[in-house]
Amino acid sequence: QVTLVESGGGSVQAGGSLRLSCVASTHVYMVMGWFRTAPGKGREAVATIDAAGNTNYALDSVKGRFTISRDDAKNTLFLQMKNTKPEDTAMYYCAAGWGMGVRMIVDYWGRGTQVTVSS
């Protein structure tokens, strides 16, 4: 069993930056990723990273602005968000599972951290 706890969400003005963190209760040998649910929309994959550090950004809209990384020594996953836009407003969820990108099969979910970007 793996518990994932996100932090780092909040309110930011468009163009600003946020860094989301997700701490796992134990070492995760799996793919980890960030998903988001925007108001009125379904949950979508944002970015994933495997144990070797290979990354996949499932959303074209975040490429070049968001960076996913992991520190396995600290059992922590990160999402650096730069040049944020109002359409990035969503609940962001940390996930652990198998497969990359939109094909990720999630075994464990965090409870989410809210990101609100104002124009």
GROMACS .gro file of C-alpha atoms in nm:
model
  119
    1GLN     CA    1   0.000   0.000   0.000
    2VAL     CA    2   0.130   0.345  -0.095
    3THR     CA    3  -0.003   0.672   0.043
    4LEU     CA    4   0.054   0.984  -0.165
    5VAL     CA    5   0.024   1.332  -0.018
    6GLU     CA    6   0.033   1.639  -0.239
    7SER     CA    7   0.123   1.992  -0.140
    8GLY     CA    8   0.221   2.320  -0.300
    9GLY     CA    9  -0.105   2.421  -0.459
   10GLY     CA   10  -0.252   2.765  -0.416
   11SER     CA   11  -0.353   3.079  -0.598
   12VAL     CA   12  -0.127   3.252  -0.845
   13GLN     CA   13  -0.163   3.518  -1.108
   14ALA     CA   14  -0.126   3.425  -1.472
   15GLY     CA   15   0.239   3.408  -1.565
   16GLY     CA   16   0.341   3.305  -1.217
   17SER     CA   17   0.497   2.983  -1.094
   18LEU     CA   18   0.408   2.706  -0.854
   19ARG     CA   19   0.587   2.391  -0.749
   20LEU     CA   20   0.374   2.095  -0.655
   21SER     CA   21   0.515   1.816  -0.442
   22CYS     CA   22   0.393   1.466  -0.370
   23VAL     CA   23   0.545   1.260  -0.091
   24ALA     CA   24   0.501   0.885  -0.102
   25SER     CA   25   0.482   0.678   0.215
   26THR     CA   26   0.736   0.434   0.074
   27HIS     CA   27   0.978   0.403  -0.213
   28VAL     CA   28   0.791   0.385  -0.541
   29TYR     CA   29   0.945   0.166  -0.807
   30MET     CA   30   0.669   0.253  -1.044
   31VAL     CA   31   0.570   0.523  -1.286
   32MET     CA   32   0.451   0.835  -1.113
   33GLY     CA   33   0.246   1.109  -1.262
   34TRP     CA   34   0.036   1.419  -1.226
   35PHE     CA   35  -0.326   1.436  -1.336
   36ARG     CA   36  -0.572   1.722  -1.313
   37THR     CA   37  -0.943   1.781  -1.306
   38ALA     CA   38  -1.061   2.121  -1.421
   39PRO     CA   39  -1.408   2.256  -1.342
   40GLY     CA   40  -1.662   2.085  -1.564
   41LYS     CA   41  -1.407   1.848  -1.716
   42GLY     CA   42  -1.289   1.493  -1.659
   43ARG     CA   43  -0.957   1.394  -1.511
   44GLU     CA   44  -0.669   1.415  -1.758
   45ALA     CA   45  -0.308   1.309  -1.750
   46VAL     CA   46  -0.062   1.596  -1.733
   47ALA     CA   47   0.281   1.435  -1.709
   48THR     CA   48   0.439   1.106  -1.611
   49ILE     CA   49   0.788   0.992  -1.518
   50ASP     CA   50   0.926   0.642  -1.487
   51ALA     CA   51   1.186   0.506  -1.247
   52ALA     CA   52   1.463   0.576  -1.498
   53GLY     CA   53   1.364   0.941  -1.525
   54ASN     CA   54   1.203   0.921  -1.866
   55THR     CA   55   0.921   1.173  -1.896
   56ASN     CA   56   0.605   1.214  -2.097
   57TYR     CA   57   0.391   1.525  -2.119
   58ALA     CA   58   0.045   1.420  -2.223
   59LEU     CA   59  -0.085   1.772  -2.273
   60ASP     CA   60   0.058   1.986  -2.550
   61SER     CA   61  -0.058   2.293  -2.358
   62VAL     CA   62   0.190   2.230  -2.075
   63LYS     CA   63   0.496   2.139  -2.281
   64GLY     CA   64   0.769   2.392  -2.224
   65ARG     CA   65   0.594   2.530  -1.916
   66PHE     CA   66   0.566   2.234  -1.676
   67THR     CA   67   0.848   2.005  -1.566
   68ILE     CA   68   0.797   1.676  -1.387
   69SER     CA   69   1.076   1.531  -1.176
   70ARG     CA   70   1.127   1.289  -0.892
   71ASP     CA   71   1.368   1.251  -0.602
   72ASP     CA   72   1.359   0.884  -0.510
   73ALA     CA   73   1.592   0.940  -0.214
   74LYS     CA   74   1.309   1.145  -0.063
   75ASN     CA   75   1.020   0.947  -0.215
   76THR     CA   76   0.900   1.273  -0.367
   77LEU     CA   77   0.749   1.370  -0.700
   78PHE     CA   78   0.747   1.729  -0.824
   79LEU     CA   79   0.568   1.935  -1.083
   80GLN     CA   80   0.727   2.271  -1.156
   81MET     CA   81   0.470   2.497  -1.317
   82LYS     CA   82   0.590   2.813  -1.492
   83ASN     CA   83   0.413   3.075  -1.700
   84THR     CA   84   0.082   2.954  -1.565
   85LYS     CA   85  -0.244   3.027  -1.743
   86PRO     CA   86  -0.605   3.049  -1.618
   87GLU     CA   87  -0.680   2.724  -1.802
   88ASP     CA   88  -0.432   2.549  -1.569
   89THR     CA   89  -0.684   2.600  -1.288
   90ALA     CA   90  -0.768   2.252  -1.161
   91MET     CA   91  -0.732   2.003  -0.882
   92TYR     CA   92  -0.398   1.832  -0.934
   93TYR     CA   93  -0.355   1.471  -0.831
   94CYS     CA   94  -0.043   1.266  -0.777
   95ALA     CA   95  -0.054   0.907  -0.900
   96ALA     CA   96   0.158   0.593  -0.896
   97GLY     CA   97   0.112   0.303  -1.131
   98TRP     CA   98   0.225   0.158  -1.461
   99GLY     CA   99   0.256   0.286  -1.815
  100MET     CA  100   0.333   0.632  -1.940
  101GLY     CA  101   0.120   0.922  -2.050
  102VAL     CA  102  -0.248   0.870  -2.119
  103ARG     CA  103  -0.190   0.492  -2.098
  104MET     CA  104  -0.093   0.507  -1.733
  105ILE     CA  105  -0.279   0.258  -1.517
  106VAL     CA  106  -0.305   0.407  -1.172
  107ASP     CA  107  -0.281   0.191  -0.863
  108TYR     CA  108  -0.261   0.475  -0.609
  109TRP     CA  109  -0.401   0.827  -0.601
  110GLY     CA  110  -0.333   1.121  -0.378
  111ARG     CA  111  -0.618   1.340  -0.254
  112GLY     CA  112  -0.521   1.635  -0.467
  113THR     CA  113  -0.404   1.992  -0.430
  114GLN     CA  114  -0.595   2.286  -0.577
  115VAL     CA  115  -0.428   2.523  -0.821
  116THR     CA  116  -0.607   2.844  -0.913
  117VAL     CA  117  -0.463   3.078  -1.175
  118SER     CA  118  -0.621   3.420  -1.204
  119SER     CA  119  -0.599   3.645  -1.507
   0.00000   0.00000   0.00000
